[in-house]
Short mmCIF file of C-alpha atoms in Angstrom, two decimals:
data_model
loop_
_atom_site.label_atom_id
_atom_site.label_comp_id
_atom_site.label_asym_id
_atom_site.label_seq_id
_atom_site.Cartn_x
_atom_site.Cartn_y
_atom_site.Cartn_z
CA MET A 1 -14.41 -29.66 24.90
CA LYS A 2 -14.59 -27.76 21.61
CA ASN A 3 -16.41 -24.84 23.31
CA LEU A 4 -13.80 -24.85 26.30
CA ILE A 5 -10.97 -24.62 23.68
CA LEU A 6 -12.69 -22.02 21.64
CA ALA A 7 -13.37 -20.05 24.73
CA LEU A 8 -9.77 -19.88 25.75
CA PHE A 9 -8.70 -18.67 22.38
CA ILE A 10 -11.38 -16.06 22.73
CA LEU A 11 -10.55 -15.10 26.37
CA PHE A 12 -6.74 -14.78 26.13
CA PRO A 13 -6.77 -12.09 23.39
CA ALA A 14 -9.14 -10.15 25.23
CA MET A 15 -7.07 -10.30 28.44
CA VAL A 16 -3.89 -9.27 26.59
CA PHE A 17 -5.71 -6.13 24.99
CA ALA A 18 -7.38 -5.15 28.37
CA GLN A 19 -4.03 -4.34 29.87
CA GLY A 20 -2.93 -0.89 29.38
CA SER A 21 -5.96 0.12 27.50
CA ARG A 22 -8.57 2.90 27.67
CA PRO A 23 -11.75 2.00 29.89
CA GLY A 24 -14.27 0.19 27.73
CA ASP A 25 -11.64 -1.05 25.39
CA ASP A 26 -11.79 -4.46 26.89
CA LYS A 27 -15.38 -4.73 26.45
CA ILE A 28 -15.28 -3.67 22.93
CA GLU A 29 -12.62 -6.29 22.19
CA ALA A 30 -14.66 -8.87 23.88
CA ALA A 31 -17.52 -7.87 21.81
CA LYS A 32 -15.42 -7.89 18.61
CA ILE A 33 -14.20 -11.37 19.39
CA ALA A 34 -17.70 -12.70 20.10
CA PHE A 35 -18.91 -11.22 16.75
CA PHE A 36 -16.13 -12.71 14.76
CA THR A 37 -16.52 -15.88 16.23
CA GLN A 38 -20.25 -16.04 15.32
CA LYS A 39 -19.73 -14.63 11.93
CA LEU A 40 -16.54 -16.72 10.87
CA ASP A 41 -18.08 -19.99 12.34
CA LEU A 42 -14.25 -21.54 12.66
CA THR A 43 -13.84 -25.16 13.79
CA THR A 44 -11.59 -25.65 16.71
CA ASN A 45 -8.48 -26.25 14.33
CA GLU A 46 -9.25 -23.02 12.24
CA ALA A 47 -9.75 -21.02 15.58
CA LYS A 48 -6.20 -22.30 16.67
CA ILE A 49 -4.99 -20.76 13.19
CA PHE A 50 -6.90 -17.83 13.05
CA TRP A 51 -6.71 -16.25 16.46
CA PRO A 52 -2.99 -16.13 16.96
CA ILE A 53 -2.52 -14.32 13.48
CA TYR A 54 -5.37 -11.85 14.35
CA ASN A 55 -4.01 -11.02 17.73
CA ASP A 56 -0.68 -10.30 16.00
CA TYR A 57 -2.30 -8.24 13.53
CA GLN A 58 -4.24 -6.11 16.09
CA LYS A 59 -1.17 -5.56 17.96
CA GLU A 60 0.76 -4.22 15.06
CA LEU A 61 -2.26 -1.93 13.94
CA TRP A 62 -2.62 -0.63 17.47
CA ALA A 63 1.04 0.12 17.97
CA LEU A 64 0.83 2.13 14.60
CA ARG A 65 -2.04 3.98 15.65
CA ARG A 66 -0.64 4.69 18.99
CA ASP A 67 2.67 5.90 17.49
CA ARG A 68 0.83 8.04 15.03
CA HIS A 69 -1.22 9.58 18.01
CA LYS A 70 1.94 10.27 19.97
CA SER A 71 3.83 11.92 17.17
CA MET A 72 0.49 13.87 16.10
CA ILE A 73 1.47 13.41 12.53
CA SER A 74 -2.05 14.03 11.40
CA PHE A 75 -3.26 16.70 8.95
CA ARG A 76 -6.44 16.64 10.86
CA LYS A 77 -5.07 17.83 14.06
CA VAL A 78 -3.96 21.14 12.79
CA THR A 79 -6.61 23.72 13.51
CA GLU A 80 -5.28 26.53 11.16
CA ILE A 81 -3.38 25.69 8.15
CA ASP A 82 -2.56 29.57 7.25
CA ASP A 83 -0.48 29.73 10.36
CA LEU A 84 2.00 27.09 9.08
CA SER A 85 4.73 27.19 6.63
CA ASP A 86 4.35 25.51 3.31
CA SER A 87 7.15 23.21 4.39
CA GLN A 88 5.21 22.37 7.67
CA VAL A 89 1.85 21.61 5.66
CA GLN A 90 3.87 19.47 3.17
CA ASN A 91 5.41 17.52 6.14
CA LEU A 92 1.98 16.93 7.59
CA ILE A 93 0.38 15.79 4.55
CA ALA A 94 3.50 13.48 3.91
CA GLY A 95 3.27 12.18 7.28
CA ASP A 96 -0.49 11.47 6.94
CA PHE A 97 0.42 9.57 3.64
CA ASP A 98 3.20 7.69 5.25
CA PHE A 99 0.66 6.47 8.20
CA ARG A 100 -1.69 5.29 5.59
CA GLN A 101 0.81 3.46 3.63
CA LYS A 102 2.11 1.54 6.97
CA ASP A 103 -1.47 0.73 7.75
CA LEU A 104 -2.08 -0.53 4.17
CA ASN A 105 1.33 -2.48 4.46
CA ILE A 106 0.05 -4.24 7.62
CA GLU A 107 -3.22 -5.07 6.13
CA LYS A 108 -1.40 -6.69 3.02
CA LYS A 109 0.83 -8.46 5.37
CA TYR A 110 -1.61 -10.18 7.44
CA TYR A 111 -3.97 -10.95 4.30
CA ALA A 112 -0.88 -12.91 2.97
CA LYS A 113 -0.39 -14.68 6.49
CA PHE A 114 -4.01 -15.50 6.67
CA LYS A 115 -3.74 -16.96 3.21
CA ALA A 116 -0.67 -18.95 3.91
CA SER A 117 -2.35 -20.37 7.17
CA GLY A 118 -4.59 -22.84 5.34
CA LEU A 119 -7.76 -20.99 5.88
CA SER A 120 -10.00 -20.78 2.77
CA ILE A 121 -10.33 -17.60 0.95
CA LYS A 122 -13.83 -17.54 1.86
CA GLN A 123 -13.13 -17.54 5.46
CA ILE A 124 -10.75 -14.82 5.01
CA GLY A 125 -13.28 -12.69 3.11
CA LYS A 126 -15.86 -13.39 5.85
CA PHE A 127 -13.41 -12.03 8.24
CA TYR A 128 -12.87 -8.66 6.34
CA ARG A 129 -16.75 -8.65 5.93
CA ALA A 130 -17.08 -9.19 9.69
CA GLN A 131 -14.55 -6.37 10.29
CA GLU A 132 -16.74 -3.81 8.42
CA ALA A 133 -19.89 -5.06 9.88
CA PHE A 134 -18.69 -4.84 13.23
CA LYS A 135 -17.43 -1.38 12.74
CA LYS A 136 -20.99 -0.33 11.65
CA GLU A 137 -22.54 -2.03 14.72
CA LEU A 138 -20.26 -0.31 17.07
CA LEU A 139 -21.05 2.92 15.33
CA SER A 140 -24.76 2.37 15.58
CA ARG A 141 -24.49 1.42 19.15
CA PHE A 142 -22.18 4.50 19.88
CA ARG A 143 -24.99 6.64 17.96
CA GLY A 144 -27.84 5.04 20.00
CA GLY A 145 -26.01 5.75 23.15
CA GLN A 146 -25.55 9.25 22.34
CA ASN A 147 -29.20 10.02 21.26
CA LYS A 148 -30.41 8.57 24.82
CA GLN A 149 -28.31 11.18 26.69
#
């Protein structure tokens, strides 16, 4: 029964993220959820607390990054800085800073939510460590796949 409940909490977010996403995103999200489940070792009650907060956190981050991509407020997307006015360069840099600040604000907001939820600080620490470990694993898999081609 515990595994069934946990599986429902795992599969539901993956289905939500799969809708309207790029090909392969649903597989990555499912792998991330499985990775977090293993690393965090949450009880059924802890999972009931963690996953809804995590899902909201991911939705906010995804929306912010989608908006950034749509508006193309990114210093890195400009190919030739010399073709822009000083004001345009300043706006691009300020826009990038704004994005990073909004991203940091979301991180802080959900850190506070995780703390207020009753999860232990060690579980929260494991979550942040698992996020970084998953990024490394995903990058490693991607690089491994690139080398095979």
